[in-house]
Amino acid sequence: MPFGNTHNKFKMNYSAEQEYPDLSQHNNHMAKVLTLEMYSKLRDKETPSGFTLDDVIQTGVDNPGHPFIMTVGCVAGDEETYEVFKDLMDPVIEDRHGGYKPADTHKTDLNAENLQGGDDLDPNYVLSSRVRTGRSIRGFCLPPHCSRGERRAIEQLSIEALDSLEGDLKGKYYALKNMSEEEQQQLIDDHFLFDKPVSPLLLASGMARDWPDARGIWHNDNKTFLVWVNEEDHLRVISMQKGGNMREVFTRFCTGLTKIEDLFKNRGHEFMWNEHLGYVLTCPSNLGTGLRAGVHVKLPNVSKHEKFGEILKRLRLQKRGTGGVDTAAVGGVFDISNADRLGFSEVELVQMVVDGVNLLVNMEKRLEGGEGIDDMMPEQK
Amino acid sequence: MANSFTRMITGRNTAVLMAMGAGTLATTFLLSDNNAAAERRRFYPPSADYPDLRKHNNCMAAALSPTIYAHLRDKATPNNWTLDQCIQTGVDNPGHPFIKTVGMVAGDEESYEVFAELFDPVIKDRHNGYDPRTMKHPTDLEASKITSGMFDERYVLSSRVRTGRSIRGLSLPPACTRSERREVERVVVTALSGLKGDLAGRYYSLGEMTDTEQQQLIDEHFLFDKPVSPLLTAAGMARDWPDARGIWHNNGKNFLIWINEEDHTRIISMEKGGNMKRVFERFCRGLKQVEHLIQERGWEFMWNERLGYILTCPSNLGTGLRAGVHIRLPLLSKDPRFKKILENLRLQKRGTGGVDTAATGDTVDISNLDRLGKSEVELVQLVVDGVNYLIECEKRLERGQDIKIPSPISQFRK
């Protein structure tokens, strides 16, 4: 919907060769997979809401990528995108999610009781713990494609649901366009405020249209549970706190999510979910659990070890700077989180983070003491 | 291939007319009402989709009302371009209290008709009262009519005239598919290869140029790059960059064409020094030859007598012409009357990097404010007379003499 060439019938006056994008400089999952044959086959299709192949791939065409970082290069405009454009999405998903096949099923497990330990990551090293995921409301188009009316309806439903939360989850909504200066500064100081995307990856997909209309932040009074409305997904749900009690963070996460889901169901809405893809989100990279569980952790010694990358890989963990994706680490403090999203349950992923971070902290302590860590090298998970 | 394409367009228009019924002049389609997209629209009345423009300061926001939006939301041009797509850039870019941007673009020639209810007041606002419903725009590319077109080169460092042209039958940069954009490139580059004499030149495709070529073009200030302005990117004109974008220039490096940047083509004639008449003469000659060359192959420029030359941004309708100089005015540019003098002469100052840049040193870019309602010759003459006046003022200030603010120039030929 947002950009020019969504008019299928008109475009069909041109041949597939004439329309096929030049992907010769490109390094992203979409470009690896989209051949001329595939383009020809899919280009006259559209989802029921009118999302086309060109809409799906625009961000990947506009952003050739980086030789070292493999971006996804395609987005969904609605739940049906993953069906109608299966031929493209399945191999992208398989490539991005470690060989996940079209017939595989994804397990959802939001029972925090199933997590082992996780309440005692060493706070001398682990500065904060955080779990986030996304949710999409079934029946509405996703951020690249939604109209203003739909986006506002999503906001309204979300506010109604969140306003019903009680106890330690009770909180308040701050609409981006109505915020006072003080509220804005407070949210920035709390590290809660999200701003209009600047990444060309996001802008090219159309998800920043009409900013800041119908975007906002909800958080509980304790500032440990936070929901972003209409940023890159309908909802991004975040549980976080200082220190190393990942278990508590995850428990609140699961409780909160389950309550929110019930509140939506009571109002006749459900989340987009199916047993193959798990929770359906805008970017194929966030399918499955959509979960990123992570810590800010001090690893000045381990991070300089020549095997740091290999260790992370074996633990199925990923490092980022403390500003989030695409930022650099500052002062030896890294953001360490699970690399996977799909094919593992929520509990499994958080367990990997808990176990992995424990190991990394122990390695850090060893290196601090001048000893080696060769005997601590993990097996590939 | 152009002929078959022309036939295809004709065929499409014929089919449209047949579908709408013989004798109907309407080129408007209603968005198809037999799919779920239309269902969604019915579920959301126009009021649910009406943009929040309370913080906005652009021509679109000033003109759009819930009533107009309700009339136009479900319409589309024959290429399926919608109102929401026209106004997206204005919704996404609230503007600046001091600078009133336009806030909407056309996706094709028909946009200006189908969405006239919004475009017309925006055009009137931007072009100082020009009413497309009642007025006609004059086109005049006879450069010989220019008088006193040679400036004092102690002040004028360079002279330049630019405009844009769109190829009829192909969608504009916000809307075009990759094929259409490639077609624009093909049509224009083919035509340009037919230019001879001092206009003969060559084409550099953005995607294929070598590093050396790129550096050369940067050094010559010819190279354009992917737009970063959110005004442009929000309109979708940077899609698929750098596919089918390029730069053509003549061997003399004083006649230059940008392909598929903000418009199908931008045509620029420029040279160092103050010979604006020669710059404009080459401009007109080049434009006419390019037009002739595309007509030979069955193409033409988008033009009508209401709006003149049709371009992507309503601010460039009419002549699409900006004639300007880089000029040193160290004393005058600091004089408090400078702004008013420019205003009355219907001139605009910019920094030497172009629109939205600051002046460096004492050198400013001075050009015509208007685009629509006056012909090319009239506008260039206005710039010539105005710049000569500014130079006179500067000289008087040098001599310690006083200067006068000239009386305001009238805006339209009555």
Short mmCIF file of C-alpha atoms in Angstrom, two decimals, chain A:
data_model
loop_
_atom_site.label_atom_id
_atom_site.label_comp_id
_atom_site.label_asym_id
_atom_site.label_seq_id
_atom_site.Cartn_x
_atom_site.Cartn_y
_atom_site.Cartn_z
CA MET A 1 0.00 0.00 0.00
CA PRO A 2 2.48 2.72 0.89
CA PHE A 3 4.56 2.96 -2.22
CA GLY A 4 4.15 3.13 -5.92
CA ASN A 5 4.10 -0.19 -7.60
CA THR A 6 1.35 -2.01 -5.78
CA HIS A 7 -0.91 -1.92 -8.77
CA ASN A 8 -0.68 -5.47 -9.94
CA LYS A 9 -2.73 -5.33 -13.09
CA PHE A 10 -0.88 -2.35 -14.49
CA LYS A 11 2.51 -3.85 -13.76
CA MET A 12 1.54 -6.97 -15.68
CA ASN A 13 1.80 -4.96 -18.89
CA TYR A 14 5.52 -5.35 -18.45
CA SER A 15 7.38 -8.63 -18.55
CA ALA A 16 8.96 -10.18 -15.48
CA GLU A 17 12.41 -9.47 -16.93
CA GLN A 18 11.56 -5.81 -17.28
CA GLU A 19 10.39 -5.60 -13.68
CA TYR A 20 12.91 -7.90 -12.01
CA PRO A 21 15.08 -5.92 -9.58
CA ASP A 22 18.83 -5.66 -10.05
CA LEU A 23 20.17 -7.63 -7.08
CA SER A 24 23.72 -8.02 -8.32
CA GLN A 25 25.20 -5.87 -5.55
CA HIS A 26 23.01 -7.32 -2.86
CA ASN A 27 23.76 -9.41 0.18
CA ASN A 28 20.55 -10.24 2.03
CA HIS A 29 18.41 -13.33 2.43
CA MET A 30 15.80 -12.15 -0.04
CA ALA A 31 18.37 -11.45 -2.75
CA LYS A 32 19.95 -14.86 -2.30
CA VAL A 33 16.65 -16.56 -2.88
CA LEU A 34 14.67 -14.45 -5.34
CA THR A 35 15.46 -15.69 -8.82
CA LEU A 36 13.83 -14.38 -11.97
CA GLU A 37 11.78 -17.57 -12.10
CA MET A 38 10.47 -17.04 -8.60
CA TYR A 39 9.76 -13.40 -9.31
CA SER A 40 7.80 -14.33 -12.44
CA LYS A 41 5.77 -16.86 -10.54
CA LEU A 42 4.85 -14.61 -7.63
CA ARG A 43 4.55 -11.17 -9.12
CA ASP A 44 0.87 -11.26 -10.02
CA LYS A 45 -0.16 -12.44 -6.57
CA GLU A 46 -1.38 -10.37 -3.70
CA THR A 47 -2.66 -11.06 -0.22
CA PRO A 48 -6.36 -10.40 0.47
CA SER A 49 -5.44 -6.97 1.81
CA GLY A 50 -3.52 -6.14 -1.35
CA PHE A 51 0.11 -6.63 -0.28
CA THR A 52 2.25 -7.61 -3.26
CA LEU A 53 5.61 -9.22 -3.85
CA ASP A 54 7.17 -5.87 -4.66
CA ASP A 55 5.90 -4.57 -1.31
CA VAL A 56 7.47 -7.57 0.44
CA ILE A 57 10.89 -7.08 -1.10
CA GLN A 58 11.17 -3.29 -1.39
CA THR A 59 13.31 -2.93 1.72
CA GLY A 60 15.69 -5.59 0.44
CA VAL A 61 15.95 -3.99 -2.98
CA ASP A 62 16.64 -0.56 -1.47
CA ASN A 63 19.19 -1.86 1.03
CA PRO A 64 21.79 -4.02 -0.64
CA GLY A 65 23.26 -4.94 2.71
CA HIS A 66 26.74 -5.34 3.96
CA PRO A 67 29.35 -7.95 3.15
CA PHE A 68 29.57 -8.94 6.82
CA ILE A 69 25.99 -8.58 7.99
CA MET A 70 23.26 -10.59 6.36
CA THR A 71 19.97 -8.74 6.69
CA VAL A 72 16.65 -10.34 5.86
CA GLY A 73 15.57 -8.06 3.04
CA CYS A 74 11.84 -8.72 3.13
CA VAL A 75 8.87 -8.03 5.40
CA ALA A 76 5.29 -9.15 5.81
CA GLY A 77 2.39 -6.76 5.37
CA ASP A 78 -0.14 -9.08 6.97
CA GLU A 79 -0.48 -12.63 8.27
CA GLU A 80 -1.26 -14.03 4.82
CA THR A 81 2.03 -12.77 3.37
CA TYR A 82 3.76 -15.84 4.77
CA GLU A 83 1.29 -18.07 2.91
CA VAL A 84 0.80 -16.28 -0.38
CA PHE A 85 4.55 -15.75 -0.79
CA LYS A 86 5.61 -19.05 0.72
CA ASP A 87 7.93 -19.76 -2.16
CA LEU A 88 10.02 -16.79 -1.14
CA MET A 89 9.46 -16.77 2.61
CA ASP A 90 10.16 -20.46 3.26
CA PRO A 91 13.73 -20.48 1.95
CA VAL A 92 14.40 -17.12 3.61
CA ILE A 93 13.14 -18.53 6.90
CA GLU A 94 15.14 -21.71 6.43
CA ASP A 95 18.31 -19.75 5.77
CA ARG A 96 17.80 -17.28 8.58
CA HIS A 97 16.60 -19.75 11.21
CA GLY A 98 19.26 -22.43 10.99
CA GLY A 99 17.61 -24.85 8.59
CA TYR A 100 13.99 -24.58 9.77
CA LYS A 101 11.95 -26.51 7.21
CA PRO A 102 8.50 -25.75 5.76
CA ALA A 103 7.04 -28.78 7.51
CA ASP A 104 8.61 -28.15 10.92
CA THR A 105 6.50 -27.25 13.93
CA HIS A 106 7.39 -24.67 16.50
CA LYS A 107 6.86 -25.17 20.20
CA THR A 108 5.53 -22.39 22.38
CA ASP A 109 6.29 -22.57 26.11
CA LEU A 110 5.54 -19.57 28.28
CA ASN A 111 5.58 -21.44 31.56
CA ALA A 112 8.34 -19.73 33.54
CA GLU A 113 8.32 -22.58 36.06
CA ASN A 114 10.09 -24.69 33.47
CA LEU A 115 13.17 -22.51 33.63
CA GLN A 116 16.01 -23.93 35.73
CA GLY A 117 17.79 -21.43 37.93
CA GLY A 118 18.36 -18.06 36.39
CA ASP A 119 17.75 -16.06 39.54
CA ASP A 120 21.37 -15.57 40.47
CA LEU A 121 23.42 -14.28 37.60
CA ASP A 122 26.30 -12.45 39.31
CA PRO A 123 25.24 -8.81 39.65
CA ASN A 124 28.89 -7.77 39.83
CA TYR A 125 29.02 -8.54 36.15
CA VAL A 126 25.43 -8.68 34.98
CA LEU A 127 24.16 -5.12 35.13
CA SER A 128 20.67 -5.71 33.81
CA SER A 129 18.40 -8.42 32.44
CA ARG A 130 15.76 -8.08 29.81
CA VAL A 131 13.34 -10.19 27.76
CA ARG A 132 11.41 -8.87 24.81
CA THR A 133 9.10 -10.21 22.19
CA GLY A 134 6.50 -9.00 19.75
CA ARG A 135 2.87 -9.76 19.15
CA SER A 136 0.58 -9.05 16.22
CA ILE A 137 -3.16 -8.73 16.44
CA ARG A 138 -4.92 -11.09 14.06
CA GLY A 139 -7.08 -9.46 11.44
CA PHE A 140 -5.03 -6.27 11.11
CA CYS A 141 -2.34 -5.42 8.60
CA LEU A 142 1.21 -5.14 9.87
CA PRO A 143 3.20 -1.87 10.16
CA PRO A 144 4.52 -1.83 6.58
CA HIS A 145 1.00 -1.93 5.18
CA CYS A 146 -1.58 -0.78 7.70
CA SER A 147 -3.72 2.27 7.09
CA ARG A 148 -4.01 5.06 9.65
CA GLY A 149 -7.43 3.76 10.61
CA GLU A 150 -6.08 0.28 11.34
CA ARG A 151 -3.09 1.56 13.26
CA ARG A 152 -5.35 3.66 15.44
CA ALA A 153 -7.65 0.70 16.03
CA ILE A 154 -4.65 -1.37 17.14
CA GLU A 155 -3.62 1.40 19.50
CA GLN A 156 -7.12 1.67 20.93
CA LEU A 157 -7.42 -2.08 21.52
CA SER A 158 -4.00 -2.16 23.13
CA ILE A 159 -4.79 0.70 25.47
CA GLU A 160 -8.03 -0.94 26.55
CA ALA A 161 -6.29 -4.23 27.23
CA LEU A 162 -3.32 -2.73 29.04
CA ASP A 163 -5.48 -0.46 31.16
CA SER A 164 -7.10 -3.56 32.64
CA LEU A 165 -3.85 -4.91 34.04
CA GLU A 166 -3.63 -4.95 37.82
CA GLY A 167 -1.26 -5.43 40.72
CA ASP A 168 2.40 -5.01 39.88
CA LEU A 169 1.45 -4.81 36.22
CA LYS A 170 -0.79 -1.78 36.63
CA GLY A 171 0.43 1.11 34.53
CA LYS A 172 -0.14 3.96 32.11
CA TYR A 173 -0.04 4.73 28.39
CA TYR A 174 1.90 7.61 26.86
CA ALA A 175 0.95 8.43 23.28
CA LEU A 176 3.98 9.64 21.37
CA LYS A 177 2.12 12.54 19.85
CA ASN A 178 0.62 13.81 23.11
CA MET A 179 3.52 13.46 25.48
CA SER A 180 4.56 16.45 27.56
CA GLU A 181 8.19 17.54 27.68
CA GLU A 182 8.58 16.16 31.22
CA GLU A 183 7.05 12.82 30.32
CA GLN A 184 9.31 12.60 27.30
CA GLN A 185 12.43 13.36 29.31
CA GLN A 186 11.45 10.84 31.97
CA LEU A 187 10.94 8.12 29.38
CA ILE A 188 14.29 8.93 27.81
CA ASP A 189 15.99 8.76 31.23
CA ASP A 190 14.33 5.41 31.89
CA HIS A 191 15.57 4.18 28.51
CA PHE A 192 11.98 3.46 27.52
CA LEU A 193 11.38 5.95 24.76
CA PHE A 194 11.52 4.74 21.19
CA ASP A 195 11.83 7.24 18.42
CA LYS A 196 10.99 7.38 14.75
CA PRO A 197 13.14 4.76 13.04
CA VAL A 198 16.12 6.14 11.17
CA SER A 199 17.39 2.85 9.87
CA PRO A 200 16.90 2.73 6.09
CA LEU A 201 16.03 -0.95 6.53
CA LEU A 202 12.91 0.05 8.40
CA LEU A 203 12.07 3.23 6.52
CA ALA A 204 12.16 1.53 3.15
CA SER A 205 9.49 -0.93 4.25
CA GLY A 206 7.03 1.84 5.00
CA MET A 207 6.62 1.21 8.70
CA ALA A 208 7.42 4.80 9.73
CA ARG A 209 4.53 6.27 7.78
CA ASP A 210 2.33 8.81 9.56
CA TRP A 211 4.75 9.01 12.51
CA PRO A 212 3.94 9.53 15.38
CA ASP A 213 0.24 8.86 14.84
CA ALA A 214 -1.03 5.96 16.99
CA ARG A 215 2.40 5.16 18.41
CA GLY A 216 2.99 5.05 22.12
CA ILE A 217 4.55 3.49 25.14
CA TRP A 218 2.83 1.80 28.02
CA HIS A 219 4.67 0.86 31.19
CA ASN A 220 3.76 -0.35 34.65
CA ASP A 221 4.23 1.86 37.69
CA ASN A 222 7.28 -0.16 38.74
CA LYS A 223 8.89 0.43 35.37
CA THR A 224 9.68 -3.25 34.91
CA PHE A 225 7.15 -4.11 32.22
CA LEU A 226 6.87 -2.09 29.08
CA VAL A 227 4.88 -2.29 25.86
CA TRP A 228 5.67 -0.44 22.63
CA VAL A 229 2.67 0.11 20.42
CA ASN A 230 3.01 0.34 16.62
CA GLU A 231 6.76 0.63 16.28
CA GLU A 232 8.21 -2.18 14.15
CA ASP A 233 5.40 -4.53 15.18
CA HIS A 234 1.89 -4.06 16.56
CA LEU A 235 3.20 -4.73 20.06
CA ARG A 236 6.64 -5.16 21.49
CA VAL A 237 6.51 -6.49 25.06
CA ILE A 238 9.50 -5.96 27.31
CA SER A 239 10.26 -7.09 30.82
CA MET A 240 13.43 -5.72 32.36
CA GLN A 241 15.21 -4.83 35.58
CA LYS A 242 18.63 -4.05 36.89
CA GLY A 243 20.79 -6.92 38.08
CA GLY A 244 20.94 -10.61 37.25
CA ASN A 245 17.61 -12.08 38.26
CA MET A 246 16.63 -13.26 34.81
CA ARG A 247 14.17 -15.69 36.33
CA GLU A 248 12.10 -12.89 37.83
CA VAL A 249 12.25 -10.96 34.58
CA PHE A 250 11.07 -13.99 32.63
CA THR A 251 8.32 -14.83 35.11
CA ARG A 252 6.89 -11.35 34.89
CA PHE A 253 7.24 -11.53 31.12
CA CYS A 254 5.22 -14.73 30.87
CA THR A 255 2.59 -13.61 33.37
CA GLY A 256 2.18 -10.27 31.66
CA LEU A 257 1.99 -11.74 28.16
CA THR A 258 -0.54 -14.32 29.16
CA LYS A 259 -2.71 -11.74 30.86
CA ILE A 260 -2.54 -9.42 27.86
CA GLU A 261 -3.47 -12.26 25.55
CA ASP A 262 -6.49 -13.10 27.73
CA LEU A 263 -7.57 -9.48 27.75
CA PHE A 264 -7.45 -9.36 23.97
CA LYS A 265 -9.37 -12.62 23.70
CA ASN A 266 -12.07 -11.27 25.98
CA ARG A 267 -12.52 -8.51 23.46
CA GLY A 268 -12.73 -10.91 20.56
CA HIS A 269 -9.16 -10.60 19.31
CA GLU A 270 -6.30 -13.04 19.26
CA PHE A 271 -2.62 -12.90 18.44
CA MET A 272 -1.34 -14.06 15.08
CA TRP A 273 0.05 -17.54 15.70
CA ASN A 274 0.25 -20.89 13.94
CA GLU A 275 2.02 -24.11 14.70
CA HIS A 276 4.53 -23.83 11.92
CA LEU A 277 5.68 -20.23 12.38
CA GLY A 278 4.74 -19.63 15.99
CA TYR A 279 4.02 -15.95 16.61
CA VAL A 280 3.78 -14.04 13.34
CA LEU A 281 5.63 -10.73 13.21
CA THR A 282 6.63 -8.17 10.58
CA CYS A 283 10.18 -9.32 10.05
CA PRO A 284 10.80 -13.01 9.28
CA SER A 285 13.75 -12.84 11.67
CA ASN A 286 11.35 -12.48 14.60
CA LEU A 287 9.09 -15.42 13.86
CA GLY A 288 8.58 -18.22 16.34
CA THR A 289 9.10 -16.82 19.77
CA GLY A 290 10.07 -13.33 18.61
CA LEU A 291 12.06 -13.56 21.80
CA ARG A 292 15.30 -11.87 22.63
CA ALA A 293 16.42 -12.51 26.17
CA GLY A 294 19.56 -10.70 27.08
CA VAL A 295 21.78 -9.11 29.65
CA HIS A 296 24.13 -6.17 29.80
CA VAL A 297 27.23 -7.84 31.14
CA LYS A 298 30.82 -6.75 31.84
CA LEU A 299 33.16 -8.96 29.86
CA PRO A 300 36.27 -6.89 29.24
CA ASN A 301 38.60 -9.89 29.27
CA VAL A 302 36.51 -12.58 27.62
CA SER A 303 35.51 -10.20 24.85
CA LYS A 304 39.16 -9.78 23.91
CA HIS A 305 39.81 -13.52 23.88
CA GLU A 306 40.46 -14.86 20.41
CA LYS A 307 37.78 -17.51 20.86
CA PHE A 308 35.04 -15.10 21.99
CA GLY A 309 33.19 -15.34 18.71
CA GLU A 310 33.43 -19.09 18.66
CA ILE A 311 32.23 -19.37 22.26
CA LEU A 312 29.19 -17.27 21.52
CA LYS A 313 28.45 -19.29 18.44
CA ARG A 314 28.55 -22.55 20.34
CA LEU A 315 26.34 -21.15 23.06
CA ARG A 316 23.92 -19.91 20.38
CA LEU A 317 24.34 -16.39 21.70
CA GLN A 318 24.82 -13.08 19.99
CA LYS A 319 26.62 -9.92 21.08
CA ARG A 320 25.50 -6.34 20.51
CA GLY A 321 26.52 -2.97 21.83
CA THR A 322 24.59 -1.56 24.74
CA GLY A 323 22.56 0.69 22.45
CA GLY A 324 20.90 -2.35 20.92
CA VAL A 325 21.19 -3.74 17.42
CA ASP A 326 23.90 -2.17 15.24
CA THR A 327 25.62 -0.35 18.12
CA ALA A 328 29.08 -0.81 19.61
CA ALA A 329 30.01 -2.05 23.06
CA VAL A 330 31.10 0.61 25.49
CA GLY A 331 33.61 0.01 28.31
CA GLY A 332 33.71 -3.76 27.93
CA VAL A 333 29.97 -4.00 28.58
CA PHE A 334 28.15 -6.15 26.08
CA ASP A 335 24.58 -6.97 25.35
CA ILE A 336 24.49 -10.78 25.17
CA SER A 337 21.32 -12.49 24.00
CA ASN A 338 20.00 -15.57 22.25
CA ALA A 339 20.69 -15.73 18.54
CA ASP A 340 17.68 -17.95 17.72
CA ARG A 341 14.02 -17.10 17.57
CA LEU A 342 12.30 -20.00 15.79
CA GLY A 343 12.51 -23.70 16.42
CA PHE A 344 13.13 -23.37 20.14
CA SER A 345 10.56 -22.51 22.79
CA GLU A 346 10.70 -19.42 24.97
CA VAL A 347 11.84 -21.43 27.97
CA GLU A 348 14.56 -23.14 25.95
CA LEU A 349 15.91 -19.85 24.68
CA VAL A 350 15.97 -18.16 28.06
CA GLN A 351 17.66 -21.27 29.46
CA MET A 352 20.39 -20.90 26.83
CA VAL A 353 20.94 -17.33 27.86
CA VAL A 354 21.01 -18.13 31.56
CA ASP A 355 23.41 -21.02 31.13
CA GLY A 356 25.53 -19.22 28.59
CA VAL A 357 25.88 -16.03 30.58
CA ASN A 358 26.78 -18.00 33.70
CA LEU A 359 29.56 -19.64 31.74
CA LEU A 360 30.79 -16.37 30.27
CA VAL A 361 30.90 -14.74 33.70
CA ASN A 362 32.88 -17.69 35.07
CA MET A 363 35.26 -17.39 32.14
CA GLU A 364 35.62 -13.69 32.86
CA LYS A 365 36.51 -14.43 36.47
CA ARG A 366 39.10 -16.97 35.36
CA LEU A 367 40.72 -14.56 32.96
CA GLU A 368 40.72 -11.87 35.60
CA GLY A 369 42.68 -14.21 37.80
CA GLY A 370 45.22 -14.68 35.04
CA GLU A 371 44.15 -18.23 34.26
CA GLY A 372 43.15 -19.78 30.99
CA ILE A 373 39.71 -20.91 29.90
CA ASP A 374 40.53 -23.67 27.43
CA ASP A 375 38.99 -26.34 29.64
CA MET A 376 35.77 -24.40 29.81
CA MET A 377 35.07 -24.34 26.09
CA PRO A 378 31.44 -25.37 25.56
CA GLU A 379 30.08 -27.91 23.13
CA GLN A 380 28.05 -26.67 20.18
CA LYS A 381 24.42 -26.42 21.38
#
